Amino acid sequence: DGGITQSPKYLFRKEGQNVTLSCEQNLNHDAMYWYRQDPGQGLRLIYYSQIVNDFQKGDIAEGYSVSREKKESFPLTVTSAQKNPTAFYLCASSIGLSSGANVLTFGAGSRLTVL
Amino acid sequence: AQRVTQPEKLLSVFKGAPVELKCNYSYSGSPELFWYVQYSRQRLQLLLRHISRESIKGFTADLNKGETSFHLKKPFAQEEDSAMYYCALRDTGKLIFGQGTTLQVKP
């Protein structure tokens, strides 16, 4: 069954702790993305990666870090520097960069709550 | 700066009424626009894209470059259309999303 798997689905963290959200895809997609979804603010791009071993900051990268060591994996670390980390995080992937190929497939999301 | 604006947080209509979800964009170049939809307890998914000029589930959207708009329309709303709708703009390898509009179709 092809798609994107995000884990964990729910995560609780104490202030001051880093936490890593997993995102794995078996679609053979080159590009992967992390978005944050907040009510009334839509989806905001955190980081994206167009190819293995390369990634770019999105609009709200501060307090987050990523890696792209494998094509199928794009984990997101929410660090203690992120001032308001409680949110719903969505991972997505797409075939690549060419026009018309930028159709995103989304994961089910991870909800992070900071206590 | 590239931007997508969806002015309505919530749109509530009765079943059978026409629906128009508004989307305006700001982009220096030839825009490529999409509508994504998220039904309750389902993943966000593509509804349609302007380059395909298609109608999906009775929805259509026309790119109006003069008004920089890409409004989503359906002549007769159904209860199963109730969902969150996002307009999105392609920008150099990534998508920029609007704030989203919740469509509520009442029986």
mmCIF file with all atom_site columns, N, CA, C and O in Angstrom, chain A residues 10-17 19 82-87 111-115:
data_model
loop_
_atom_site.group_PDB
_atom_site.id
_atom_site.type_symbol
_atom_site.label_atom_id
_atom_site.label_alt_id
_atom_site.label_comp_id
_atom_site.label_asym_id
_atom_site.label_entity_id
_atom_site.label_seq_id
_atom_site.pdbx_PDB_ins_code
_atom_site.Cartn_x
_atom_site.Cartn_y
_atom_site.Cartn_z
_atom_site.occupancy
_atom_site.B_iso_or_equiv
_atom_site.pdbx_formal_charge
_atom_site.auth_seq_id
_atom_site.auth_comp_id
_atom_site.auth_asym_id
_atom_site.auth_atom_id
_atom_site.pdbx_PDB_model_num
ATOM 1  N N  . TYR A 1 10  ? 0.109  11.052 17.903 1.00 0.00 ? 10  TYR A N  1
ATOM 2  C CA . TYR A 1 10  ? -0.006 12.017 18.995 1.00 0.00 ? 10  TYR A CA 1
ATOM 3  C C  . TYR A 1 10  ? 1.289  11.981 19.806 1.00 0.00 ? 10  TYR A C  1
ATOM 4  O O  . TYR A 1 10  ? 1.839  10.908 20.044 1.00 0.00 ? 10  TYR A O  1
ATOM 5  N N  . LEU A 1 11  ? 1.720  13.152 20.228 1.00 0.00 ? 11  LEU A N  1
ATOM 6  C CA . LEU A 1 11  ? 2.956  13.239 20.991 1.00 0.00 ? 11  LEU A CA 1
ATOM 7  C C  . LEU A 1 11  ? 2.839  14.365 22.008 1.00 0.00 ? 11  LEU A C  1
ATOM 8  O O  . LEU A 1 11  ? 2.388  15.468 21.682 1.00 0.00 ? 11  LEU A O  1
ATOM 9  N N  . PHE A 1 12  ? 3.274  14.048 23.234 1.00 0.00 ? 12  PHE A N  1
ATOM 10 C CA . PHE A 1 12  ? 3.282  15.052 24.283 1.00 0.00 ? 12  PHE A CA 1
ATOM 11 C C  . PHE A 1 12  ? 4.725  15.292 24.699 1.00 0.00 ? 12  PHE A C  1
ATOM 12 O O  . PHE A 1 12  ? 5.504  14.359 24.813 1.00 0.00 ? 12  PHE A O  1
ATOM 13 N N  . ARG A 1 13  ? 5.031  16.532 24.932 1.00 0.00 ? 13  ARG A N  1
ATOM 14 C CA . ARG A 1 13  ? 6.404  16.902 25.264 1.00 0.00 ? 13  ARG A CA 1
ATOM 15 C C  . ARG A 1 13  ? 6.404  17.933 26.376 1.00 0.00 ? 13  ARG A C  1
ATOM 16 O O  . ARG A 1 13  ? 5.523  18.786 26.433 1.00 0.00 ? 13  ARG A O  1
ATOM 17 N N  . LYS A 1 14  ? 7.415  17.834 27.211 1.00 0.00 ? 14  LYS A N  1
ATOM 18 C CA . LYS A 1 14  ? 7.579  18.860 28.238 1.00 0.00 ? 14  LYS A CA 1
ATOM 19 C C  . LYS A 1 14  ? 8.372  20.014 27.643 1.00 0.00 ? 14  LYS A C  1
ATOM 20 O O  . LYS A 1 14  ? 9.185  19.816 26.730 1.00 0.00 ? 14  LYS A O  1
ATOM 21 N N  . GLU A 1 15  ? 8.152  21.190 28.162 1.00 0.00 ? 15  GLU A N  1
ATOM 22 C CA . GLU A 1 15  ? 8.932  22.341 27.696 1.00 0.00 ? 15  GLU A CA 1
ATOM 23 C C  . GLU A 1 15  ? 10.416 22.083 27.886 1.00 0.00 ? 15  GLU A C  1
ATOM 24 O O  . GLU A 1 15  ? 10.838 21.495 28.880 1.00 0.00 ? 15  GLU A O  1
ATOM 25 N N  . GLY A 1 16  ? 11.203 22.508 26.906 1.00 0.00 ? 16  GLY A N  1
ATOM 26 C CA . GLY A 1 16  ? 12.649 22.336 26.995 1.00 0.00 ? 16  GLY A CA 1
ATOM 27 C C  . GLY A 1 16  ? 13.162 21.068 26.362 1.00 0.00 ? 16  GLY A C  1
ATOM 28 O O  . GLY A 1 16  ? 14.372 20.859 26.276 1.00 0.00 ? 16  GLY A O  1
ATOM 29 N N  . GLN A 1 17  ? 12.247 20.207 25.907 1.00 0.00 ? 17  GLN A N  1
ATOM 30 C CA . GLN A 1 17  ? 12.664 18.951 25.280 1.00 0.00 ? 17  GLN A CA 1
ATOM 31 C C  . GLN A 1 17  ? 12.593 19.056 23.766 1.00 0.00 ? 17  GLN A C  1
ATOM 32 O O  . GLN A 1 17  ? 11.675 19.675 23.226 1.00 0.00 ? 17  GLN A O  1
ATOM 33 N N  . VAL A 1 19  ? 11.936 17.040 20.206 1.00 0.00 ? 19  VAL A N  1
ATOM 34 C CA . VAL A 1 19  ? 11.164 15.870 19.792 1.00 0.00 ? 19  VAL A CA 1
ATOM 35 C C  . VAL A 1 19  ? 11.290 15.714 18.280 1.00 0.00 ? 19  VAL A C  1
ATOM 36 O O  . VAL A 1 19  ? 11.364 16.705 17.559 1.00 0.00 ? 19  VAL A O  1
ATOM 37 N N  . GLN A 1 82  ? 11.806 26.412 19.600 1.00 0.00 ? 82  GLN A N  1
ATOM 38 C CA . GLN A 1 82  ? 10.528 26.736 18.952 1.00 0.00 ? 82  GLN A CA 1
ATOM 39 C C  . GLN A 1 82  ? 9.576  27.262 20.029 1.00 0.00 ? 82  GLN A C  1
ATOM 40 O O  . GLN A 1 82  ? 9.220  26.543 20.967 1.00 0.00 ? 82  GLN A O  1
ATOM 41 N N  . LYS A 1 83  ? 9.153  28.514 19.877 1.00 0.00 ? 83  LYS A N  1
ATOM 42 C CA . LYS A 1 83  ? 8.425  29.186 20.945 1.00 0.00 ? 83  LYS A CA 1
ATOM 43 C C  . LYS A 1 83  ? 6.994  28.677 21.136 1.00 0.00 ? 83  LYS A C  1
ATOM 44 O O  . LYS A 1 83  ? 6.453  28.727 22.232 1.00 0.00 ? 83  LYS A O  1
ATOM 45 N N  . ASN A 1 84  ? 6.388  28.212 20.080 1.00 0.00 ? 84  ASN A N  1
ATOM 46 C CA . ASN A 1 84  ? 4.991  27.789 20.171 1.00 0.00 ? 84  ASN A CA 1
ATOM 47 C C  . ASN A 1 84  ? 4.802  26.488 19.407 1.00 0.00 ? 84  ASN A C  1
ATOM 48 O O  . ASN A 1 84  ? 4.207  26.475 18.340 1.00 0.00 ? 84  ASN A O  1
ATOM 49 N N  . PRO A 1 85  ? 5.341  25.397 19.928 1.00 0.00 ? 85  PRO A N  1
ATOM 50 C CA . PRO A 1 85  ? 5.394  24.158 19.141 1.00 0.00 ? 85  PRO A CA 1
ATOM 51 C C  . PRO A 1 85  ? 4.095  23.356 19.102 1.00 0.00 ? 85  PRO A C  1
ATOM 52 O O  . PRO A 1 85  ? 3.965  22.473 18.265 1.00 0.00 ? 85  PRO A O  1
ATOM 53 N N  . THR A 1 86  ? 3.157  23.648 19.969 1.00 0.00 ? 86  THR A N  1
ATOM 54 C CA . THR A 1 86  ? 1.911  22.879 19.975 1.00 0.00 ? 86  THR A CA 1
ATOM 55 C C  . THR A 1 86  ? 1.164  23.134 18.679 1.00 0.00 ? 86  THR A C  1
ATOM 56 O O  . THR A 1 86  ? 0.768  24.267 18.386 1.00 0.00 ? 86  THR A O  1
ATOM 57 N N  . ALA A 1 87  ? 1.005  22.059 17.871 1.00 0.00 ? 87  ALA A N  1
ATOM 58 C CA . ALA A 1 87  ? 0.390  22.221 16.546 1.00 0.00 ? 87  ALA A CA 1
ATOM 59 C C  . ALA A 1 87  ? 0.184  20.857 15.922 1.00 0.00 ? 87  ALA A C  1
ATOM 60 O O  . ALA A 1 87  ? 0.599  19.824 16.454 1.00 0.00 ? 87  ALA A O  1
ATOM 61 N N  . ARG A 1 111 ? 0.093  15.178 15.829 1.00 0.00 ? 111 ARG A N  1
ATOM 62 C CA . ARG A 1 111 ? -0.320 16.287 16.704 1.00 0.00 ? 111 ARG A CA 1
ATOM 63 C C  . ARG A 1 111 ? 0.624  16.344 17.897 1.00 0.00 ? 111 ARG A C  1
ATOM 64 O O  . ARG A 1 111 ? 0.693  15.396 18.693 1.00 0.00 ? 111 ARG A O  1
ATOM 65 N N  . LEU A 1 112 ? 1.324  17.444 18.018 1.00 0.00 ? 112 LEU A N  1
ATOM 66 C CA . LEU A 1 112 ? 2.276  17.647 19.110 1.00 0.00 ? 112 LEU A CA 1
ATOM 67 C C  . LEU A 1 112 ? 1.674  18.600 20.133 1.00 0.00 ? 112 LEU A C  1
ATOM 68 O O  . LEU A 1 112 ? 1.185  19.671 19.771 1.00 0.00 ? 112 LEU A O  1
ATOM 69 N N  . THR A 1 113 ? 1.715  18.190 21.385 1.00 0.00 ? 113 THR A N  1
ATOM 70 C CA . THR A 1 113 ? 1.243  19.045 22.472 1.00 0.00 ? 113 THR A CA 1
ATOM 71 C C  . THR A 1 113 ? 2.372  19.228 23.476 1.00 0.00 ? 113 THR A C  1
ATOM 72 O O  . THR A 1 113 ? 2.944  18.239 23.947 1.00 0.00 ? 113 THR A O  1
ATOM 73 N N  . VAL A 1 114 ? 2.674  20.469 23.764 1.00 0.00 ? 114 VAL A N  1
ATOM 74 C CA . VAL A 1 114 ? 3.706  20.772 24.759 1.00 0.00 ? 114 VAL A CA 1
ATOM 75 C C  . VAL A 1 114 ? 3.032  21.092 26.080 1.00 0.00 ? 114 VAL A C  1
ATOM 76 O O  . VAL A 1 114 ? 2.173  21.975 26.158 1.00 0.00 ? 114 VAL A O  1
ATOM 77 N N  . LEU A 1 115 ? 3.431  20.357 27.109 1.00 0.00 ? 115 LEU A N  1
ATOM 78 C CA . LEU A 1 115 ? 2.782  20.497 28.420 1.00 0.00 ? 115 LEU A CA 1
ATOM 79 C C  . LEU A 1 115 ? 3.501  21.526 29.278 1.00 0.00 ? 115 LEU A C  1
ATOM 80 O O  . LEU A 1 115 ? 4.708  21.731 29.136 1.00 0.00 ? 115 LEU A O  1
#
